[in-house]
Coordinates of C-alpha atoms in Angstrom, one line a residue:
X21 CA -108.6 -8.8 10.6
X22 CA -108.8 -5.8 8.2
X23 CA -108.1 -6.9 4.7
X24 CA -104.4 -4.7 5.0
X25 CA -103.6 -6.1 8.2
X26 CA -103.9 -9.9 6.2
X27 CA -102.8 -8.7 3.0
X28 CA -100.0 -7.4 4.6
X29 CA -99.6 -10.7 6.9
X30 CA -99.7 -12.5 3.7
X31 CA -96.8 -10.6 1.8
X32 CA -94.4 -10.5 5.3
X33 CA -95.1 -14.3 4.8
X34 CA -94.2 -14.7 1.2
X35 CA -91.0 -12.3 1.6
X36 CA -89.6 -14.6 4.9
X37 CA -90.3 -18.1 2.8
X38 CA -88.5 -16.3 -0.3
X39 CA -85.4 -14.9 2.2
X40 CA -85.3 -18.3 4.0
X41 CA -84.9 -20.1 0.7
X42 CA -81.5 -18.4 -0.1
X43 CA -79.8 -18.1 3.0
X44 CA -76.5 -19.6 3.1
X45 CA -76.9 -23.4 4.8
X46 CA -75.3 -23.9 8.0
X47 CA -74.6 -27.2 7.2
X48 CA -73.0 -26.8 4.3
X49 CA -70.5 -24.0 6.2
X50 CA -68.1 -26.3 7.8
X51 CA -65.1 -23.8 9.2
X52 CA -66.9 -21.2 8.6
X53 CA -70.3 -22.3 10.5
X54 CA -69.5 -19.0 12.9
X55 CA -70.1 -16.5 10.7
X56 CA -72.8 -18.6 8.4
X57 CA -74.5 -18.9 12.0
X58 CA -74.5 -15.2 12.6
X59 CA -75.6 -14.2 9.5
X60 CA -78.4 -15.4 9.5
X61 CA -79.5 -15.3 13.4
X62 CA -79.2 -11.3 12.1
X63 CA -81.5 -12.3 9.2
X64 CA -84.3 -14.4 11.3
X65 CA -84.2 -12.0 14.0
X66 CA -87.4 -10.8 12.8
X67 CA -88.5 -7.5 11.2
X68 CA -91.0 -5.6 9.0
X69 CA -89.5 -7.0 5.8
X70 CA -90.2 -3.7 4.4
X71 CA -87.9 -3.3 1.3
X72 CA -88.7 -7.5 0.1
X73 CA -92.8 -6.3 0.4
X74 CA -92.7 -2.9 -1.7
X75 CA -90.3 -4.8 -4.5
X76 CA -93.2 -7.3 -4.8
X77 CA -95.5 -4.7 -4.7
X78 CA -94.2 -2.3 -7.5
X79 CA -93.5 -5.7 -9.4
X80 CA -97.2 -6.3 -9.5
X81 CA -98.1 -2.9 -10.3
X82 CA -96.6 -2.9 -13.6
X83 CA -97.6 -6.3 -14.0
X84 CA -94.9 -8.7 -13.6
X85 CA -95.3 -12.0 -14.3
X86 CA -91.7 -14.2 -14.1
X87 CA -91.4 -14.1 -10.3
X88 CA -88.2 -16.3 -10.5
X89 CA -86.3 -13.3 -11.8
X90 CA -87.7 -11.5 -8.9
X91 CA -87.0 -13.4 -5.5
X92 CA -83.6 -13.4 -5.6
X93 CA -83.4 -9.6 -5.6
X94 CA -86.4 -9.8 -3.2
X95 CA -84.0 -12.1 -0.7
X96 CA -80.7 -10.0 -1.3
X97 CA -82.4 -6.6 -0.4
X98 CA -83.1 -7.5 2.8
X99 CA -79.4 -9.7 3.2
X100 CA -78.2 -5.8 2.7
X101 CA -80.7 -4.1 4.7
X102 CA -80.0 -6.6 7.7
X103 CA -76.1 -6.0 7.5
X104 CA -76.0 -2.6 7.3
X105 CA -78.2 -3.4 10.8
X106 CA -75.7 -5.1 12.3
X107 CA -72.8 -2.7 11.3
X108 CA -75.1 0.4 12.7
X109 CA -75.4 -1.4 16.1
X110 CA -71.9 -2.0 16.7
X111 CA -69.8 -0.3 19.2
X112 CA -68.2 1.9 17.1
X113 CA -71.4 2.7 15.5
X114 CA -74.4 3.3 17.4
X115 CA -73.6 0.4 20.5
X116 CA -77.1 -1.2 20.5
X117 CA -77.4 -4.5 22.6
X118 CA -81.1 -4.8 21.8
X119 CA -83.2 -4.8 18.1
X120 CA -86.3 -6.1 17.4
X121 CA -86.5 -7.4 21.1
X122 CA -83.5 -9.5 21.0
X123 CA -79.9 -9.3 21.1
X124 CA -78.0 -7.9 18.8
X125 CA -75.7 -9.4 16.6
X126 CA -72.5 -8.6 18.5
X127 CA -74.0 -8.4 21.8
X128 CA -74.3 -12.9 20.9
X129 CA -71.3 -13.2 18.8
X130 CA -68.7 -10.4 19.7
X131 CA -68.1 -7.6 17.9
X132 CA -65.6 -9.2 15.4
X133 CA -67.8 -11.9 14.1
X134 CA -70.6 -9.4 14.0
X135 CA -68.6 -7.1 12.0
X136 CA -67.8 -10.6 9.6
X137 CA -71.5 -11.5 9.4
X138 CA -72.2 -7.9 7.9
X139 CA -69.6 -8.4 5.5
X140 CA -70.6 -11.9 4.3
X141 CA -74.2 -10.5 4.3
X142 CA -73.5 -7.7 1.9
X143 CA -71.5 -10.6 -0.2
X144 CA -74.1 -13.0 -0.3
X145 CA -76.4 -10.7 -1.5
X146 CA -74.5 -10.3 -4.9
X147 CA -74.3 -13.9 -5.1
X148 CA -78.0 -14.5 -4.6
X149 CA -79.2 -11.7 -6.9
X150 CA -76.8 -12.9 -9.5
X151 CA -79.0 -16.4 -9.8
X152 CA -82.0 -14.4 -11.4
X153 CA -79.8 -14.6 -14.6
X154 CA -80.8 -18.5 -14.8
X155 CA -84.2 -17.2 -14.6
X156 CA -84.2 -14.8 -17.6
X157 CA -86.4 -15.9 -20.1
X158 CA -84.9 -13.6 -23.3
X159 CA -82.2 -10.8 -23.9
X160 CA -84.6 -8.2 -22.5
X161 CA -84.9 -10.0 -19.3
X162 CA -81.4 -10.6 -19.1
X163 CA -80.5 -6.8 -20.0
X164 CA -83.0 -5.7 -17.0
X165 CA -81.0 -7.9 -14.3
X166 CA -77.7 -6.4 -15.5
X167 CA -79.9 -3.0 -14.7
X168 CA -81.1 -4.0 -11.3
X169 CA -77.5 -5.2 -10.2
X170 CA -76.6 -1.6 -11.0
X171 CA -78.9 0.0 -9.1
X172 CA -78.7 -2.3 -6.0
X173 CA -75.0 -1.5 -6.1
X174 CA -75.7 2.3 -6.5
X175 CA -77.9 2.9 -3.7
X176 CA -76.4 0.2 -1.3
X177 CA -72.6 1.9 -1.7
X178 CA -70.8 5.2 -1.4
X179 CA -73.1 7.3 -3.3
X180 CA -75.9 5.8 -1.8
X181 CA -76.7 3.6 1.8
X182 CA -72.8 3.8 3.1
X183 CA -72.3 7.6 2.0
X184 CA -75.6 8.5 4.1
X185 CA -74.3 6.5 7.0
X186 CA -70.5 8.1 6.7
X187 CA -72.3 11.4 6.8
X188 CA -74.5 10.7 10.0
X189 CA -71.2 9.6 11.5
X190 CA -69.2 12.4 10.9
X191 CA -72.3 15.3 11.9
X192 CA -72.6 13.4 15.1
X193 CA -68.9 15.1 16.6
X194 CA -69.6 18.8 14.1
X195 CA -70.9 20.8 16.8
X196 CA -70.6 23.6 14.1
X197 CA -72.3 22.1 12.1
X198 CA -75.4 22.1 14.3
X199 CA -75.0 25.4 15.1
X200 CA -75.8 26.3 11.3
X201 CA -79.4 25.8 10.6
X202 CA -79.2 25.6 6.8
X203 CA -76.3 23.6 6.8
X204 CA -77.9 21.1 9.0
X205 CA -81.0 20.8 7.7
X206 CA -78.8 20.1 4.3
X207 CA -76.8 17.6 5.9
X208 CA -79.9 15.9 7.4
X209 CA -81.8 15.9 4.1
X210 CA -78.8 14.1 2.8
X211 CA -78.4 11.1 5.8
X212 CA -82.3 10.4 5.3
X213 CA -81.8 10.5 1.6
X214 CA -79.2 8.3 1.5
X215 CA -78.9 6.2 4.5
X216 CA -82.3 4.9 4.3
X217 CA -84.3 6.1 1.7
X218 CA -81.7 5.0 -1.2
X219 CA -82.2 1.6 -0.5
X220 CA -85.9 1.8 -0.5
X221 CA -85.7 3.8 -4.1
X222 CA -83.7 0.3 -4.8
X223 CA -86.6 -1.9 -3.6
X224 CA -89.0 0.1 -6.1
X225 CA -87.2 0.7 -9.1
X226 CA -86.4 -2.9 -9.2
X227 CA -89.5 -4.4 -8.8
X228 CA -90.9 -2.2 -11.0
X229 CA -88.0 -2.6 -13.7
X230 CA -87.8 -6.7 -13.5
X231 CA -91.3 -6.3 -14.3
X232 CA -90.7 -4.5 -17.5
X233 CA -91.7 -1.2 -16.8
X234 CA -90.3 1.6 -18.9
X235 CA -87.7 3.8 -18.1
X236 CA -89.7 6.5 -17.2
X237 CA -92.3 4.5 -14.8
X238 CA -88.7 3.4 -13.2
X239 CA -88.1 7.1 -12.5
X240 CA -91.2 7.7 -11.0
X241 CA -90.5 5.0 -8.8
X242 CA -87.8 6.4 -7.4
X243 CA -89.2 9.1 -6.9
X244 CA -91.7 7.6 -4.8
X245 CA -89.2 5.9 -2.7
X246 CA -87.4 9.1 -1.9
X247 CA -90.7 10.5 -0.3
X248 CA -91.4 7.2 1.1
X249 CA -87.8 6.6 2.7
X250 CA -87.5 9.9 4.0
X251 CA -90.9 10.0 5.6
X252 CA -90.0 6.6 7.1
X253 CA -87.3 8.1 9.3
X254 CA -88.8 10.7 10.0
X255 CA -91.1 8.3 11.7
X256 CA -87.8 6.7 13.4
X257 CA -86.6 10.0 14.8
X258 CA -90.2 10.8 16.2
X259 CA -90.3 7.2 17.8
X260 CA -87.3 7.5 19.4
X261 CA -88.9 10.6 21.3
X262 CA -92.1 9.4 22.0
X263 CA -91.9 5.6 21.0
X264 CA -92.3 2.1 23.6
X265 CA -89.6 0.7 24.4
X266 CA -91.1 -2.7 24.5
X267 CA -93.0 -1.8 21.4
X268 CA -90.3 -0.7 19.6
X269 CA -88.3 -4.0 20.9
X270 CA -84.9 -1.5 21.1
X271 CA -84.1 1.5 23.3
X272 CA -85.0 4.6 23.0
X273 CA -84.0 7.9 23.3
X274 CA -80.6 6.5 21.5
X275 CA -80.5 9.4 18.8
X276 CA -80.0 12.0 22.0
X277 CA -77.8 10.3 23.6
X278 CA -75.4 9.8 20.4
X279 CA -75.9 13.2 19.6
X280 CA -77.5 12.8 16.4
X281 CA -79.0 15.2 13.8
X282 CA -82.6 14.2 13.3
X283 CA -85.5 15.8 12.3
X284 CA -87.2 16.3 15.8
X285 CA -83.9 18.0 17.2
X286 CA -84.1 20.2 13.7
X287 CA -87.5 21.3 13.3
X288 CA -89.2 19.9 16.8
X289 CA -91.7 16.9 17.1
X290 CA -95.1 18.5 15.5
X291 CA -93.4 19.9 12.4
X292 CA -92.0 16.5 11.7
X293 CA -95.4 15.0 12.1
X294 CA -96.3 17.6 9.7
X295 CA -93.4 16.6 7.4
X296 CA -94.2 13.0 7.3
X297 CA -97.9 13.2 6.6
X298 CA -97.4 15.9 3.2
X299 CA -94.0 13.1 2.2
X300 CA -96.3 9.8 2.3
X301 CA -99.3 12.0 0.6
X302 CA -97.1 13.0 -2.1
X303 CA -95.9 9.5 -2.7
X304 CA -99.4 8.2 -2.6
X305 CA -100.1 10.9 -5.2
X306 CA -97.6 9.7 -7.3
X307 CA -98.6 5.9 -7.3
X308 CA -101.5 7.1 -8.8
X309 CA -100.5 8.7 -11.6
X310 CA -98.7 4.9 -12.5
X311 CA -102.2 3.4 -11.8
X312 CA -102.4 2.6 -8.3
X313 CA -105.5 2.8 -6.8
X314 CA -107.0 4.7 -3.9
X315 CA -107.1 1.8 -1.8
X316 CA -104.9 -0.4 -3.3
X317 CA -102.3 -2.3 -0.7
X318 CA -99.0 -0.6 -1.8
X319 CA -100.8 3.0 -1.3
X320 CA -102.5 1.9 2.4
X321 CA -98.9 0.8 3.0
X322 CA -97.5 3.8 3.1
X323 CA -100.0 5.6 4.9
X324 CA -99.2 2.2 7.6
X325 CA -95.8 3.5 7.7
X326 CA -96.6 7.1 8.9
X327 CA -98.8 5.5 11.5
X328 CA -96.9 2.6 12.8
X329 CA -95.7 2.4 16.8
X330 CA -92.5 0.3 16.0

């Protein structure tokens, strides 16, 4: 095994013991043991853990060191990730039965449950991020976790993950809209911004900011995660063209059918290739300038990303 492949086995590892430790227990949930049971069969379902491993890993870059302030955020990212999952695969969303080779939250528990488990997701995530206040050691710590609530409320809501998602919606039934190239490629920018990237900014900037970096280091980092989140759907709309179904452990061809704006019906599949490659070299060149190294895990991550099949 390439030293990535088990540093990277290693980190998935640490982020599902860390996620596993704060779900909500089903045996505590009495009446509510329904939607406590789909939340987290959406949560165990499996998954890149994506958003948990790059928090760690800006958290170490600027040398973090009080790791109980950071696994809370680390577990609530990815409560918020997976629920905005579920909500995308309902019917009135997207109407995926299949994700990550299983079924999909409302294709097991109904729609209306489903739509509950989401909810209580995005809730519980508050609740768990709010415990890293018993682990702040001084003001300053306590001051940063005020700070990360902010952003993981900024880029999980309106003007963030939920505006990009409203705006995919509503360009899916614009036909005008396509039909203006500069106002769709706009409109896309925005959705990849915000509906995936924002939250990947979040994973970043907190990491990097519960580890007491400065202000403008937290900056950069969002930066990063801008390139990083956008060049990661890009990925998703090019897999959805050429992708394995069984690979991928979901259907393809979904964007198509749904009609949606993506970068491969904008610019076509090779420009998009193009696109991703000079977004994940730009955000490995900016990693270095905050003292990654060349071959350090975080920077052979993102070049991962552009590559992966799934």
């Amino acid at each position: 095994m390439k030293e990535f492949d088990r540093q990277l086995h290693e980190r998935v590892r640490r982020a599902e013991k860390v996620l596993t430790t704060y779900l909500p227990k089903e045996e505590e949930a009495s009446f509510c043991l329904n939607v406590v049971q789909a939340m987290n069969y959406s949560v165990l379902s499996g998954g890149k853990r994506l958003r948990p491993v790059l928090m760690e890993s800006s958290f170490e870059l600027f040398h973090g060191e009080n790791r109980d302030l950071l696994h809370p955020f680390m577990a609530a990212i990815e409560m918020i990730h997976t629920y905005s999952l579920v909500h995308d695969d309902l019917p009135a969303m997207d109407n995926d039965l299949y994700r990550r080779g299983r079924k999909t939250t409302h294709a097991v528990y109904g729609a209306g449950m489903a739509t509950l488990a989401g909810d209580g997701l995005l809730n519980f995530a508050f609740e768990t991020a709010l415990l890293s206040f018993a682990a702040a050691g001084n003001s300053a710590e306590t001051e940063c976790v005020i700070s990360a609530l902010r952003i993981l409320a900024d880029k999980a809501g309106i003007y963030g993950m939920v505006g990009g998602q409203g705006a995919d919606l509503h360009a899916e039934h614009d036909q005008a809209l396509l039909a203006d190239e500069k106002q769709a490629e706009e409109t896309l920018l925005y959705i990849h911004e915000h509906k995936t990237a924002a939250m990947i900014e979040s994973s970043l900037m907190i990491g990097a900011l519960l580890a007491g970096a400065t202000k403008e280091q937290v900056d950069s980092m969002e930066q990063v995660g801008s390139k990083v989140g956008l060049a990661f759907q890009m990925q998703d709309d090019i897999l959805d063209i050429t992708g394995n179904e069984k690979t991928l452990g979901k259907p393809i061809g979904s964007d198509e059918k749904n009609e949606k704006l993506t970068c491969v019906s904008l610019y076509g599949l090779s420009a998009s290739e193009k696109k991703v490659k000079k977004l994940s070299d730009d955000a490995a060149a900016l990693l270095m300038e905050q003292g990654a190294e060349k071959d350090s895990f975080l920077i052979d991550l993102i070049h991962f990303l552009i590559a992966r099949q799934k």
